[in-house]
Amino acid sequence: MPLCYVFLRMHSTESDESHPPDTEETSRVNPYIPEIGKPVPRADAGAKATGAEKYAADHYGEDLLWAGVRRAGVAHGRIRRVDTEAAAQLPGVIAVLTGRDVPGTNRQGIVHKDQPVLAVDKVRHCGDGVALVVAEDRATLQKALSLIQVEIDPLPGVFTADDALRPDAPLVHEDHPQGNVLLKATIQAGDGQAALAGCDILLEDTFHVPVQSHAFIETENGVAWQEEDGKVVLVVSTQAPFRDKWEISHALGLPLDRLHIIGPYLGGAFGGKDGATVQCLLVLAALHASGRRVKMWWDREESFIAGYKRHAVRMDYRLGARADGTLQALHCRLYYDTGAYAHLGGEVMALGMEHAGGPYRIPHTLIEGWCVYTNNPIAGAMRGFGVAQVSFAFEGMMDLLAGKLGMDPLELRRKNALRRGDRNAAGVTMTQSTGIGDCLAAVQDHPLWQERKAWKRGAGPFRKRGVGVAAVFNAMGYGRGLPDSALAKVELTTEGHIRVYSGVSDMGQGNATAFVQIAGQILCQEHTAIELVQPDTERTLPSGSASAGRTTYTYGNALIKACEELHRRLIGRTALMLLSDTLDDLELLPGRVKNLASGREIPLTVLAAMMAPEDRVCISQFLMPVVRDKLDTGKEFVIGFPHLLFSYAAHLVCIEVDKLTGAIDVKAYLAATEAGRVLNPQSFEQQVQGAIAQGIGYALCEEVLMEKGRIVNPDFATYIIPGALDIPEMVSLAVESCEPSGPYGMKGVGEVGMNGPLPAIAGALADACGIHITGSPLTAERVLAALQKQQETP
Amino acid sequence: MTQVYLPRTLAELWSYLEGKPEALVYAGGTDLLVKMRTGKVTAAPALICLERLAEIRDVRETADAIRIGAAATHAELLRHPLILTHLPVLTQALHTLGSPLIRNMGTIGGNICTASPAGDTLPPLYILRAEVELCNGETIRIMTIEEFITGPGATQLQKGELLTGVLLKKPVEYNFHHFEKVGQRKSMACAVASMAALLRLSPAGVIEAARLSWGSVGPTVVTAAVVEDALIGEKLSLETLAAAAGKIKQIVAPIDDVRATAEYRRSVSGNLLLRLLDARPPS
């Protein structure tokens, strides 16, 4: 990171001449003003690297109790009996609770409240909890869990979307009015599928993507305890501390003011901690623990079995185009398997449907979606929320079309790329920054694309090389129907520091660093004088979930307003102290406000001592703008459709295929990403690279395997995520545009990179070997089978 | 709480074993501790860890042989000059084993005693005709690795007996060593199929001698004289290798599991032979 250090030194000398001269040792720690656009080191880097930063999992406490859940182990069945007698009598067991002991509604769920905290009558997937145990230690807890006698009468289950949609299918939720269909929805634009008839070229294919696991390092966990006044405090690894509070209150019947949620930095989440995991269970346990702290921490296997997943989807596509490659019409049918409970299934599908046509102009579309309940593990939010799935299909169709037309696949994409002012495939007018064309141009100009033919000729014996491209996009923000709002709070402390109260979690994506930069930019303070408070429902303010690529955008916009207000106050109050009759000469500088005309200054510590506490705190709200088009479609979506803002990316991948084993070796990767302006080049690149790595896993090897709803690979020895050797050098190009509604012109960049690797690698495989695989992941075994089939068919 | 003994001499080890005959013996623990966590091995009365036993950790040579102490770690062997010089096929296999962390803990003796069909050192040890040295404190038994490993996870190791060393003749009659593993990713991967080969190639490219073995495609490592015979005396060519590949596909006995189907393993067993087309004797 030599660049960072150069930058730090420059600023430290500029900002404060009284600093001692730089030495090799001090140059690294000299204060600097974190500013917008600079590769400012992560605000959490030092504390995390030294182990000082405490994740939820690092919280213990004296006299700690352990809680754990007995899982159903049966995918679908009626609970006949849960006998807790033997477990309850085991010495060291504090409490054994079942669904009948849950006060309140015993129902969790972000949109649909259909998931019990502990199942009472029926279990709908293997991970359903049937009993909760609180014990003195982990060994006793395990013993007690094994002593619980669970009698379940198995019911026939449904394990694919197709099965679930059969008229005689067993019902996962008997009381759901639409049977196993959680949501059926339609998006139509132009003449819909009727326009397919008039197309010069009509292509169709079906694509399948499997269940993916988030595979975060820190599994679901938390610590809870009840205070003397009856309030329950919960420290939890969560993406949505404020929503957790509402969910717990609803499920357990506790008043909101009896819940206090603290959400430290997360050890990864990717959407898997957006929604209730341990929250209700832990608060319930705390209510039976006489004020003692109770910890719950799922092991990896439990995280697989009970945690959320990415939806498996079947995608039937028909794409029509003119002979010159102009896209004309699209019809697709998408079947999302949402598992046993709704979670955000309908919203995930809505976003997938909204993106089903890709970042292209397609005047006539009919996009149909079915989100269905099955007895599989619960599917929910995951980076690339419903979009990573359809990206495989729409880009697969584009490659097919390019092949059919004998057209350069990149040229075909550029020709149809959305521009500002166009309507997208959902019929929404693109009024904001729309940079996919520029991203594709950047890829086209890059040596990896320009020199690809020579590179491909260099493949060794039994190897083939191919280059693939993908154009992808990802909406940001909640979309219409759900206010995407944040409340920023910033304070001048009595120590003269700036304290930012972040209400929106940082799970590693780097929004906390952006908040420090915004405060530094506006308030001109050194990084050592800027403090960050992570989400805490009693200190910070509701700012929505860490999701939808919205954290820096929404909270950042609110924070700008709050910091500007604080800036005005600091200048204004200084005027009183310095007896200035104008504000024009006053400048906020590191640690002080100075009258540049007179040279007099007031330290911020003195200013803070003068100001009343409420005067030192500024709060501001931001509400994200929404689409203004009046759409006569997508009416089934109560929330989350349509979206105003999208980030865009064009990806290029170079692969080598081993014809003897079928293994794909990813040799080089290029991503050109448009997410408005870049606030921090380092954070931006980290998001792009992390998403590509996760996307390569999705493309090549990640697949949750199930037998009748039971996961057969619930660990990292058998659920294969890529390692360092599987990820190539990744080149990230920032193709900047200005998004006027964003803080300093930015848009969210966390998700879009997830959507490119699978279609790009599938395209590269087709380029290398002429095989078109429509079921992912592209494992060596699938590739070899396709190669053998290709050889057999003349 | 499990008691763990850390003997520093073999004498200490035998006395611990006498006192706790039911104790489980391990070296790096990369298999045993995983199995204990998942419950595949239920709690033992005690554990005896071999990592501090210098007596069985060194590598020595005689004029025509090499003896590897059973508790030598994979990482130690990877950088050992005797192994690098004389046993490149073993080095190649060790490179693919686990990760740096696992190679720092795991040992060659452990890999042999675990007797997994997917054990990465086993295919090389089979074609090197390795012998194992078994000791119970009083007597020493020596047998070939092929005799020692009797099935998946099964060996001839008797109660109270310890694998103390691996004995290898220097394979001077071979001038080409090759190992390849197919896994689900490039590191930290259990073998889906693997192949080890020793060849002697004449300057004209004729295969004068060949030994081959396959991992993860049968209950134990697969060797096949019929395949070796098909190669010996032939010119190294695609036709020769393809013919041998056809034969080995008939011989291997793979299973379907969570990593791959039997069918894939069968195909790859043959295909890996084709890689030998690149084989060249060292110039």
PDB file of C-alpha atoms in Angstrom, chain A residues 152-241:
ATOM      1  CA  ILE A 152     -42.388 -36.584  14.426  1.00  0.00           C
ATOM      2  CA  ASP A 153     -44.787 -38.306  12.035  1.00  0.00           C
ATOM      3  CA  PRO A 154     -43.200 -37.771   8.643  1.00  0.00           C
ATOM      4  CA  LEU A 155     -45.293 -36.202   5.898  1.00  0.00           C
ATOM      5  CA  PRO A 156     -44.565 -36.451   2.189  1.00  0.00           C
ATOM      6  CA  GLY A 157     -42.363 -33.523   1.231  1.00  0.00           C
ATOM      7  CA  VAL A 158     -41.753 -31.339  -1.808  1.00  0.00           C
ATOM      8  CA  PHE A 159     -38.139 -30.784  -2.747  1.00  0.00           C
ATOM      9  CA  THR A 160     -38.170 -28.956  -6.066  1.00  0.00           C
ATOM     10  CA  ALA A 161     -40.182 -26.046  -7.369  1.00  0.00           C
ATOM     11  CA  ASP A 162     -41.683 -28.358  -9.994  1.00  0.00           C
ATOM     12  CA  ASP A 163     -42.858 -30.802  -7.332  1.00  0.00           C
ATOM     13  CA  ALA A 164     -44.272 -28.005  -5.231  1.00  0.00           C
ATOM     14  CA  LEU A 165     -46.363 -26.701  -8.141  1.00  0.00           C
ATOM     15  CA  ARG A 166     -48.082 -30.010  -8.909  1.00  0.00           C
ATOM     16  CA  PRO A 167     -51.800 -29.825  -8.196  1.00  0.00           C
ATOM     17  CA  ASP A 168     -51.634 -32.723  -5.753  1.00  0.00           C
ATOM     18  CA  ALA A 169     -48.447 -31.579  -4.042  1.00  0.00           C
ATOM     19  CA  PRO A 170     -48.291 -31.796  -0.257  1.00  0.00           C
ATOM     20  CA  LEU A 171     -48.699 -28.336   1.240  1.00  0.00           C
ATOM     21  CA  VAL A 172     -45.824 -26.824   3.176  1.00  0.00           C
ATOM     22  CA  HIS A 173     -48.136 -24.238   4.765  1.00  0.00           C
ATOM     23  CA  GLU A 174     -51.701 -25.552   4.814  1.00  0.00           C
ATOM     24  CA  ASP A 175     -53.063 -22.134   5.727  1.00  0.00           C
ATOM     25  CA  HIS A 176     -51.338 -20.281   2.866  1.00  0.00           C
ATOM     26  CA  PRO A 177     -54.124 -19.272   0.460  1.00  0.00           C
ATOM     27  CA  GLN A 178     -52.059 -19.812  -2.692  1.00  0.00           C
ATOM     28  CA  GLY A 179     -50.895 -23.288  -1.661  1.00  0.00           C
ATOM     29  CA  ASN A 180     -47.196 -23.709  -2.162  1.00  0.00           C
ATOM     30  CA  VAL A 181     -46.934 -20.528  -4.211  1.00  0.00           C
ATOM     31  CA  LEU A 182     -45.549 -17.827  -1.970  1.00  0.00           C
ATOM     32  CA  LEU A 183     -45.730 -15.315  -4.818  1.00  0.00           C
ATOM     33  CA  LYS A 184     -46.642 -15.441  -8.493  1.00  0.00           C
ATOM     34  CA  ALA A 185     -45.865 -12.255 -10.356  1.00  0.00           C
ATOM     35  CA  THR A 186     -45.641 -10.809 -13.830  1.00  0.00           C
ATOM     36  CA  ILE A 187     -43.702  -7.982 -15.389  1.00  0.00           C
ATOM     37  CA  GLN A 188     -44.781  -6.994 -18.853  1.00  0.00           C
ATOM     38  CA  ALA A 189     -43.521  -4.256 -21.132  1.00  0.00           C
ATOM     39  CA  GLY A 190     -44.381  -3.300 -24.693  1.00  0.00           C
ATOM     40  CA  ASP A 191     -46.293  -6.025 -26.490  1.00  0.00           C
ATOM     41  CA  GLY A 192     -45.043  -8.756 -24.188  1.00  0.00           C
ATOM     42  CA  GLN A 193     -44.422 -12.179 -25.656  1.00  0.00           C
ATOM     43  CA  ALA A 194     -46.618 -11.473 -28.683  1.00  0.00           C
ATOM     44  CA  ALA A 195     -43.648  -9.634 -30.177  1.00  0.00           C
ATOM     45  CA  LEU A 196     -41.616 -12.850 -30.302  1.00  0.00           C
ATOM     46  CA  ALA A 197     -43.604 -13.914 -33.346  1.00  0.00           C
ATOM     47  CA  GLY A 198     -42.263 -11.064 -35.439  1.00  0.00           C
ATOM     48  CA  CYS A 199     -38.584 -11.627 -34.640  1.00  0.00           C
ATOM     49  CA  ASP A 200     -36.048 -12.703 -37.258  1.00  0.00           C
ATOM     50  CA  ILE A 201     -34.349 -14.935 -34.754  1.00  0.00           C
ATOM     51  CA  LEU A 202     -35.893 -16.760 -31.842  1.00  0.00           C
ATOM     52  CA  LEU A 203     -33.768 -18.667 -29.346  1.00  0.00           C
ATOM     53  CA  GLU A 204     -34.795 -20.629 -26.334  1.00  0.00           C
ATOM     54  CA  ASP A 205     -33.068 -22.432 -23.521  1.00  0.00           C
ATOM     55  CA  THR A 206     -33.469 -23.468 -19.910  1.00  0.00           C
ATOM     56  CA  PHE A 207     -30.949 -22.700 -17.185  1.00  0.00           C
ATOM     57  CA  HIS A 208     -30.541 -24.096 -13.689  1.00  0.00           C
ATOM     58  CA  VAL A 209     -28.621 -22.671 -10.759  1.00  0.00           C
ATOM     59  CA  PRO A 210     -28.216 -24.446  -7.408  1.00  0.00           C
ATOM     60  CA  VAL A 211     -28.404 -23.388  -3.797  1.00  0.00           C
ATOM     61  CA  GLN A 212     -25.356 -21.438  -2.655  1.00  0.00           C
ATOM     62  CA  SER A 213     -24.203 -20.896   0.918  1.00  0.00           C
ATOM     63  CA  HIS A 214     -22.887 -17.559   2.158  1.00  0.00           C
ATOM     64  CA  ALA A 215     -19.963 -19.320   3.829  1.00  0.00           C
ATOM     65  CA  PHE A 216     -19.124 -16.365   6.056  1.00  0.00           C
ATOM     66  CA  ILE A 217     -16.354 -16.935   8.578  1.00  0.00           C
ATOM     67  CA  GLU A 218     -18.282 -15.898  11.674  1.00  0.00           C
ATOM     68  CA  THR A 219     -21.241 -18.224  11.990  1.00  0.00           C
ATOM     69  CA  GLU A 220     -24.545 -17.047  13.480  1.00  0.00           C
ATOM     70  CA  ASN A 221     -24.138 -16.123  17.134  1.00  0.00           C
ATOM     71  CA  GLY A 222     -24.905 -13.739  19.941  1.00  0.00           C
ATOM     72  CA  VAL A 223     -25.005 -13.137  23.672  1.00  0.00           C
ATOM     73  CA  ALA A 224     -28.082 -11.966  25.581  1.00  0.00           C
ATOM     74  CA  TRP A 225     -28.932 -11.139  29.141  1.00  0.00           C
ATOM     75  CA  GLN A 226     -31.769  -9.601  31.105  1.00  0.00           C
ATOM     76  CA  GLU A 227     -31.008  -6.565  33.189  1.00  0.00           C
ATOM     77  CA  GLU A 228     -32.537  -5.823  36.570  1.00  0.00           C
ATOM     78  CA  ASP A 229     -35.119  -3.464  35.104  1.00  0.00           C
ATOM     79  CA  GLY A 230     -36.348  -6.263  32.869  1.00  0.00           C
ATOM     80  CA  LYS A 231     -34.746  -5.019  29.706  1.00  0.00           C
ATOM     81  CA  VAL A 232     -33.015  -7.638  27.539  1.00  0.00           C
ATOM     82  CA  VAL A 233     -29.706  -6.747  25.924  1.00  0.00           C
ATOM     83  CA  LEU A 234     -28.607  -8.704  22.864  1.00  0.00           C
ATOM     84  CA  VAL A 235     -25.182  -8.490  21.249  1.00  0.00           C
ATOM     85  CA  VAL A 236     -25.607 -10.225  17.922  1.00  0.00           C
ATOM     86  CA  SER A 237     -23.993 -10.742  14.544  1.00  0.00           C
ATOM     87  CA  THR A 238     -26.670  -9.041  12.482  1.00  0.00           C
ATOM     88  CA  GLN A 239     -27.210  -6.961   9.356  1.00  0.00           C
ATOM     89  CA  ALA A 240     -30.363  -5.325  10.715  1.00  0.00           C
ATOM     90  CA  PRO A 241     -30.276  -4.514  14.435  1.00  0.00           C
TER      91      PRO A 241
END
